[in-house]
Amino acid sequence: MAKSISGMIVFCLVSLVFQTNAKADSVWELESGQVTYTVTHLLHDSQGTSRAVKGRGHCGKEGCEFLVAAPVKSFESGNANRDTHMLEVVKGALHPIVSVRIDLKGGAVAGDHQLTAKVQFAGQEKTYENLKISLVKEANKIVTKGHWDLDLDDFKIEKPALLGKSIDKRLGLDLTATWIGG
């Protein structure tokens, strides 16, 4: 009798540990997303947007890791000449994907968070610390929004010029993503 009671206690404790771990771990798939870049020139700003974004995420006890990627050729600015030149400048034929790996401490909790992002772009990789992101949680969905300023020099990108003036080295990047899972 004592063995069966202690066996039941051990079984209950093991079950509790597995249930706790199952709730702590979650997998997220990108349902929809959009990435927009903004470059600034003395005369005007230009934006290019991609909706061909793919992604996956995993949350555990230590936090969440998300990967978001888009084909470089999928960014459209509304000007075919500008888009073709952008592909040349960022070496899109050699490095056809831009990706962002996000490390979010604290998990997928609604609110504003700081994160670390590792960006692969134009054949280069740069880690950015203390970027901000906003999470809104709805049932089994998370909507993330973030705006980050990247430096074109970090990716060894020669800045295009118009009328003898180069674009600013700052590249604004906006990410909106809806994740499903949990």
PDB file of C-alpha atoms in Angstrom:
ATOM      1  CA  MET A   1       0.000   0.000   0.000  1.00  0.00           C
ATOM      2  CA  ALA A   2       2.805   2.419   0.928  1.00  0.00           C
ATOM      3  CA  LYS A   3       4.558   1.584  -2.349  1.00  0.00           C
ATOM      4  CA  SER A   4       1.451   2.360  -4.397  1.00  0.00           C
ATOM      5  CA  ILE A   5       0.879   5.680  -2.561  1.00  0.00           C
ATOM      6  CA  SER A   6       4.503   6.729  -3.047  1.00  0.00           C
ATOM      7  CA  GLY A   7       4.282   5.533  -6.666  1.00  0.00           C
ATOM      8  CA  MET A   8       1.177   7.691  -7.188  1.00  0.00           C
ATOM      9  CA  ILE A   9       2.935  10.695  -5.631  1.00  0.00           C
ATOM     10  CA  VAL A  10       5.954  10.226  -7.920  1.00  0.00           C
ATOM     11  CA  PHE A  11       3.621   9.808 -10.919  1.00  0.00           C
ATOM     12  CA  CYS A  12       1.728  12.996  -9.980  1.00  0.00           C
ATOM     13  CA  LEU A  13       4.966  14.970  -9.540  1.00  0.00           C
ATOM     14  CA  VAL A  14       6.361  13.761 -12.884  1.00  0.00           C
ATOM     15  CA  SER A  15       3.045  14.561 -14.591  1.00  0.00           C
ATOM     16  CA  LEU A  16       3.052  18.036 -13.045  1.00  0.00           C
ATOM     17  CA  VAL A  17       6.611  18.688 -14.287  1.00  0.00           C
ATOM     18  CA  PHE A  18       5.735  17.562 -17.825  1.00  0.00           C
ATOM     19  CA  GLN A  19       2.536  19.643 -17.844  1.00  0.00           C
ATOM     20  CA  THR A  20       4.452  22.706 -16.640  1.00  0.00           C
ATOM     21  CA  ASN A  21       7.092  22.210 -19.342  1.00  0.00           C
ATOM     22  CA  ALA A  22       4.424  21.674 -22.015  1.00  0.00           C
ATOM     23  CA  LYS A  23       2.774  24.965 -21.079  1.00  0.00           C
ATOM     24  CA  ALA A  24       6.136  26.783 -20.997  1.00  0.00           C
ATOM     25  CA  ASP A  25       7.065  25.612 -24.514  1.00  0.00           C
ATOM     26  CA  SER A  26       5.142  26.914 -27.466  1.00  0.00           C
ATOM     27  CA  VAL A  27       5.685  26.981 -31.224  1.00  0.00           C
ATOM     28  CA  TRP A  28       4.562  29.914 -33.356  1.00  0.00           C
ATOM     29  CA  GLU A  29       4.104  30.097 -37.132  1.00  0.00           C
ATOM     30  CA  LEU A  30       3.956  33.363 -39.042  1.00  0.00           C
ATOM     31  CA  GLU A  31       0.401  33.735 -40.291  1.00  0.00           C
ATOM     32  CA  SER A  32       0.997  37.066 -42.039  1.00  0.00           C
ATOM     33  CA  GLY A  33       3.633  39.742 -42.010  1.00  0.00           C
ATOM     34  CA  GLN A  34       5.035  42.814 -43.624  1.00  0.00           C
ATOM     35  CA  VAL A  35       8.524  44.317 -43.613  1.00  0.00           C
ATOM     36  CA  THR A  36       9.073  47.867 -44.857  1.00  0.00           C
ATOM     37  CA  TYR A  37      12.410  49.614 -45.310  1.00  0.00           C
ATOM     38  CA  THR A  38      12.818  53.383 -45.487  1.00  0.00           C
ATOM     39  CA  VAL A  39      15.849  55.156 -46.935  1.00  0.00           C
ATOM     40  CA  THR A  40      16.311  58.905 -46.686  1.00  0.00           C
ATOM     41  CA  HIS A  41      17.774  61.254 -49.278  1.00  0.00           C
ATOM     42  CA  LEU A  42      18.073  64.999 -49.105  1.00  0.00           C
ATOM     43  CA  LEU A  43      15.260  65.297 -51.676  1.00  0.00           C
ATOM     44  CA  HIS A  44      12.881  62.535 -50.525  1.00  0.00           C
ATOM     45  CA  ASP A  45      12.340  59.327 -48.571  1.00  0.00           C
ATOM     46  CA  SER A  46      11.756  56.007 -50.325  1.00  0.00           C
ATOM     47  CA  GLN A  47      10.067  52.924 -48.952  1.00  0.00           C
ATOM     48  CA  GLY A  48       9.941  49.348 -50.105  1.00  0.00           C
ATOM     49  CA  THR A  49       7.605  46.737 -48.673  1.00  0.00           C
ATOM     50  CA  SER A  50       7.570  42.963 -48.714  1.00  0.00           C
ATOM     51  CA  ARG A  51       4.591  40.837 -47.759  1.00  0.00           C
ATOM     52  CA  ALA A  52       6.379  37.622 -48.805  1.00  0.00           C
ATOM     53  CA  VAL A  53       7.538  37.155 -45.227  1.00  0.00           C
ATOM     54  CA  LYS A  54       7.983  33.724 -43.649  1.00  0.00           C
ATOM     55  CA  GLY A  55       8.733  32.917 -40.048  1.00  0.00           C
ATOM     56  CA  ARG A  56       8.708  30.571 -37.112  1.00  0.00           C
ATOM     57  CA  GLY A  57       9.146  30.998 -33.391  1.00  0.00           C
ATOM     58  CA  HIS A  58       9.667  29.014 -30.221  1.00  0.00           C
ATOM     59  CA  CYS A  59       9.047  30.112 -26.650  1.00  0.00           C
ATOM     60  CA  GLY A  60      10.440  28.306 -23.638  1.00  0.00           C
ATOM     61  CA  LYS A  61      11.372  29.032 -20.048  1.00  0.00           C
ATOM     62  CA  GLU A  62      14.186  31.417 -21.011  1.00  0.00           C
ATOM     63  CA  GLY A  63      12.135  33.443 -23.500  1.00  0.00           C
ATOM     64  CA  CYS A  64      11.306  33.339 -27.183  1.00  0.00           C
ATOM     65  CA  GLU A  65      13.293  33.047 -30.389  1.00  0.00           C
ATOM     66  CA  PHE A  66      11.743  34.062 -33.683  1.00  0.00           C
ATOM     67  CA  LEU A  67      13.082  33.914 -37.231  1.00  0.00           C
ATOM     68  CA  VAL A  68      11.627  36.200 -39.895  1.00  0.00           C
ATOM     69  CA  ALA A  69      12.867  36.089 -43.503  1.00  0.00           C
ATOM     70  CA  ALA A  70      11.912  37.603 -46.845  1.00  0.00           C
ATOM     71  CA  PRO A  71      13.313  37.410 -50.376  1.00  0.00           C
ATOM     72  CA  VAL A  72      15.164  40.628 -51.206  1.00  0.00           C
ATOM     73  CA  LYS A  73      13.483  40.741 -54.636  1.00  0.00           C
ATOM     74  CA  SER A  74      10.037  40.803 -52.980  1.00  0.00           C
ATOM     75  CA  PHE A  75      10.462  44.393 -51.730  1.00  0.00           C
ATOM     76  CA  GLU A  76       8.547  46.831 -53.909  1.00  0.00           C
ATOM     77  CA  SER A  77       8.793  50.612 -53.776  1.00  0.00           C
ATOM     78  CA  GLY A  78       6.411  51.466 -56.594  1.00  0.00           C
ATOM     79  CA  ASN A  79       9.339  52.342 -58.878  1.00  0.00           C
ATOM     80  CA  ALA A  80      10.702  49.420 -60.941  1.00  0.00           C
ATOM     81  CA  ASN A  81      13.976  51.240 -61.719  1.00  0.00           C
ATOM     82  CA  ARG A  82      14.596  51.916 -58.011  1.00  0.00           C
ATOM     83  CA  ASP A  83      13.760  48.305 -57.109  1.00  0.00           C
ATOM     84  CA  THR A  84      16.174  46.935 -59.726  1.00  0.00           C
ATOM     85  CA  HIS A  85      18.931  49.261 -58.529  1.00  0.00           C
ATOM     86  CA  MET A  86      18.254  48.258 -54.899  1.00  0.00           C
ATOM     87  CA  LEU A  87      18.738  44.584 -55.853  1.00  0.00           C
ATOM     88  CA  GLU A  88      22.126  45.454 -57.389  1.00  0.00           C
ATOM     89  CA  VAL A  89      23.258  47.571 -54.430  1.00  0.00           C
ATOM     90  CA  VAL A  90      22.394  44.948 -51.790  1.00  0.00           C
ATOM     91  CA  LYS A  91      23.800  42.076 -53.899  1.00  0.00           C
ATOM     92  CA  GLY A  92      20.395  40.403 -54.135  1.00  0.00           C
ATOM     93  CA  ALA A  93      21.570  37.853 -56.721  1.00  0.00           C
ATOM     94  CA  LEU A  94      24.296  36.567 -54.370  1.00  0.00           C
ATOM     95  CA  HIS A  95      22.343  36.982 -51.132  1.00  0.00           C
ATOM     96  CA  PRO A  96      18.654  36.614 -52.017  1.00  0.00           C
ATOM     97  CA  ILE A  97      17.256  36.493 -48.457  1.00  0.00           C
ATOM     98  CA  VAL A  98      17.184  39.065 -45.674  1.00  0.00           C
ATOM     99  CA  SER A  99      16.575  37.492 -42.266  1.00  0.00           C
ATOM    100  CA  VAL A 100      16.138  38.626 -38.691  1.00  0.00           C
ATOM    101  CA  ARG A 101      16.610  36.321 -35.688  1.00  0.00           C
ATOM    102  CA  ILE A 102      14.898  37.778 -32.648  1.00  0.00           C
ATOM    103  CA  ASP A 103      15.789  36.813 -29.084  1.00  0.00           C
ATOM    104  CA  LEU A 104      13.066  37.968 -26.700  1.00  0.00           C
ATOM    105  CA  LYS A 105      13.718  37.430 -22.997  1.00  0.00           C
ATOM    106  CA  GLY A 106      10.688  37.012 -20.776  1.00  0.00           C
ATOM    107  CA  GLY A 107       8.476  35.212 -23.266  1.00  0.00           C
ATOM    108  CA  ALA A 108       5.493  36.136 -25.378  1.00  0.00           C
ATOM    109  CA  VAL A 109       3.818  38.427 -22.866  1.00  0.00           C
ATOM    110  CA  ALA A 110       1.714  41.344 -24.095  1.00  0.00           C
ATOM    111  CA  GLY A 111       3.358  44.752 -23.860  1.00  0.00           C
ATOM    112  CA  ASP A 112       6.537  46.518 -24.915  1.00  0.00           C
ATOM    113  CA  HIS A 113       9.803  44.575 -24.790  1.00  0.00           C
ATOM    114  CA  GLN A 114      13.479  44.943 -25.565  1.00  0.00           C
ATOM    115  CA  LEU A 115      15.108  42.347 -27.736  1.00  0.00           C
ATOM    116  CA  THR A 116      18.292  41.320 -29.453  1.00  0.00           C
ATOM    117  CA  ALA A 117      18.136  40.924 -33.229  1.00  0.00           C
ATOM    118  CA  LYS A 118      20.671  39.281 -35.494  1.00  0.00           C
ATOM    119  CA  VAL A 119      20.194  40.636 -39.023  1.00  0.00           C
ATOM    120  CA  GLN A 120      21.602  38.903 -42.116  1.00  0.00           C
ATOM    121  CA  PHE A 121      21.548  41.198 -45.104  1.00  0.00           C
ATOM    122  CA  ALA A 122      23.669  41.621 -48.245  1.00  0.00           C
ATOM    123  CA  GLY A 123      26.005  38.819 -47.155  1.00  0.00           C
ATOM    124  CA  GLN A 124      26.769  40.417 -43.789  1.00  0.00           C
ATOM    125  CA  GLU A 125      25.508  39.755 -40.274  1.00  0.00           C
ATOM    126  CA  LYS A 126      25.067  42.285 -37.485  1.00  0.00           C
ATOM    127  CA  THR A 127      23.640  41.883 -33.984  1.00  0.00           C
ATOM    128  CA  TYR A 128      21.629  44.777 -32.571  1.00  0.00           C
ATOM    129  CA  GLU A 129      20.907  45.016 -28.835  1.00  0.00           C
ATOM    130  CA  ASN A 130      18.057  46.687 -26.955  1.00  0.00           C
ATOM    131  CA  LEU A 131      15.671  47.082 -29.874  1.00  0.00           C
ATOM    132  CA  LYS A 132      12.028  47.608 -29.004  1.00  0.00           C
ATOM    133  CA  ILE A 133       9.035  45.540 -30.002  1.00  0.00           C
ATOM    134  CA  SER A 134       5.374  45.631 -29.034  1.00  0.00           C
ATOM    135  CA  LEU A 135       3.341  42.440 -28.537  1.00  0.00           C
ATOM    136  CA  VAL A 136      -0.445  42.184 -28.469  1.00  0.00           C
ATOM    137  CA  LYS A 137      -1.750  38.753 -27.507  1.00  0.00           C
ATOM    138  CA  GLU A 138      -5.158  37.512 -28.640  1.00  0.00           C
ATOM    139  CA  ALA A 139      -6.137  33.893 -27.808  1.00  0.00           C
ATOM    140  CA  ASN A 140      -3.718  31.791 -29.873  1.00  0.00           C
ATOM    141  CA  LYS A 141      -2.258  34.759 -31.807  1.00  0.00           C
ATOM    142  CA  ILE A 142       0.466  37.299 -31.156  1.00  0.00           C
ATOM    143  CA  VAL A 143       0.758  40.499 -33.179  1.00  0.00           C
ATOM    144  CA  THR A 144       4.260  42.007 -33.092  1.00  0.00           C
ATOM    145  CA  LYS A 145       5.250  45.478 -34.237  1.00  0.00           C
ATOM    146  CA  GLY A 146       8.653  47.060 -34.225  1.00  0.00           C
ATOM    147  CA  HIS A 147      10.622  49.891 -35.794  1.00  0.00           C
ATOM    148  CA  TRP A 148      14.404  49.722 -35.835  1.00  0.00           C
ATOM    149  CA  ASP A 149      17.121  51.840 -37.378  1.00  0.00           C
ATOM    150  CA  LEU A 150      19.899  49.851 -39.013  1.00  0.00           C
ATOM    151  CA  ASP A 151      23.181  51.212 -40.367  1.00  0.00           C
ATOM    152  CA  LEU A 152      23.998  50.468 -44.027  1.00  0.00           C
ATOM    153  CA  ASP A 153      27.714  50.611 -43.152  1.00  0.00           C
ATOM    154  CA  ASP A 154      27.182  47.551 -40.904  1.00  0.00           C
ATOM    155  CA  PHE A 155      26.323  45.589 -44.054  1.00  0.00           C
ATOM    156  CA  LYS A 156      29.053  47.093 -46.252  1.00  0.00           C
ATOM    157  CA  ILE A 157      26.453  48.547 -48.610  1.00  0.00           C
ATOM    158  CA  GLU A 158      27.639  51.339 -50.868  1.00  0.00           C
ATOM    159  CA  LYS A 159      25.044  54.074 -50.493  1.00  0.00           C
ATOM    160  CA  PRO A 160      23.333  55.019 -53.769  1.00  0.00           C
ATOM    161  CA  ALA A 161      23.447  58.658 -54.793  1.00  0.00           C
ATOM    162  CA  LEU A 162      21.046  60.967 -56.580  1.00  0.00           C
ATOM    163  CA  LEU A 163      22.295  64.275 -58.040  1.00  0.00           C
ATOM    164  CA  GLY A 164      25.663  63.718 -56.370  1.00  0.00           C
ATOM    165  CA  LYS A 165      24.187  63.238 -52.868  1.00  0.00           C
ATOM    166  CA  SER A 166      24.169  59.803 -51.197  1.00  0.00           C
ATOM    167  CA  ILE A 167      21.259  58.471 -49.239  1.00  0.00           C
ATOM    168  CA  ASP A 168      21.569  58.574 -45.459  1.00  0.00           C
ATOM    169  CA  LYS A 169      23.354  55.578 -43.937  1.00  0.00           C
ATOM    170  CA  ARG A 170      20.375  54.951 -41.640  1.00  0.00           C
ATOM    171  CA  LEU A 171      17.916  52.353 -42.881  1.00  0.00           C
ATOM    172  CA  GLY A 172      14.554  52.362 -41.118  1.00  0.00           C
ATOM    173  CA  LEU A 173      13.009  48.903 -40.797  1.00  0.00           C
ATOM    174  CA  ASP A 174       9.381  48.328 -39.783  1.00  0.00           C
ATOM    175  CA  LEU A 175       8.120  44.853 -38.986  1.00  0.00           C
ATOM    176  CA  THR A 176       4.520  43.828 -38.417  1.00  0.00           C
ATOM    177  CA  ALA A 177       3.833  40.139 -37.931  1.00  0.00           C
ATOM    178  CA  THR A 178       0.890  38.022 -36.809  1.00  0.00           C
ATOM    179  CA  TRP A 179       1.899  34.712 -35.258  1.00  0.00           C
ATOM    180  CA  ILE A 180      -0.410  31.768 -34.642  1.00  0.00           C
ATOM    181  CA  GLY A 181       0.246  28.911 -32.250  1.00  0.00           C
ATOM    182  CA  GLY A 182       0.907  28.652 -28.592  1.00  0.00           C
TER     183      GLY A 182
END
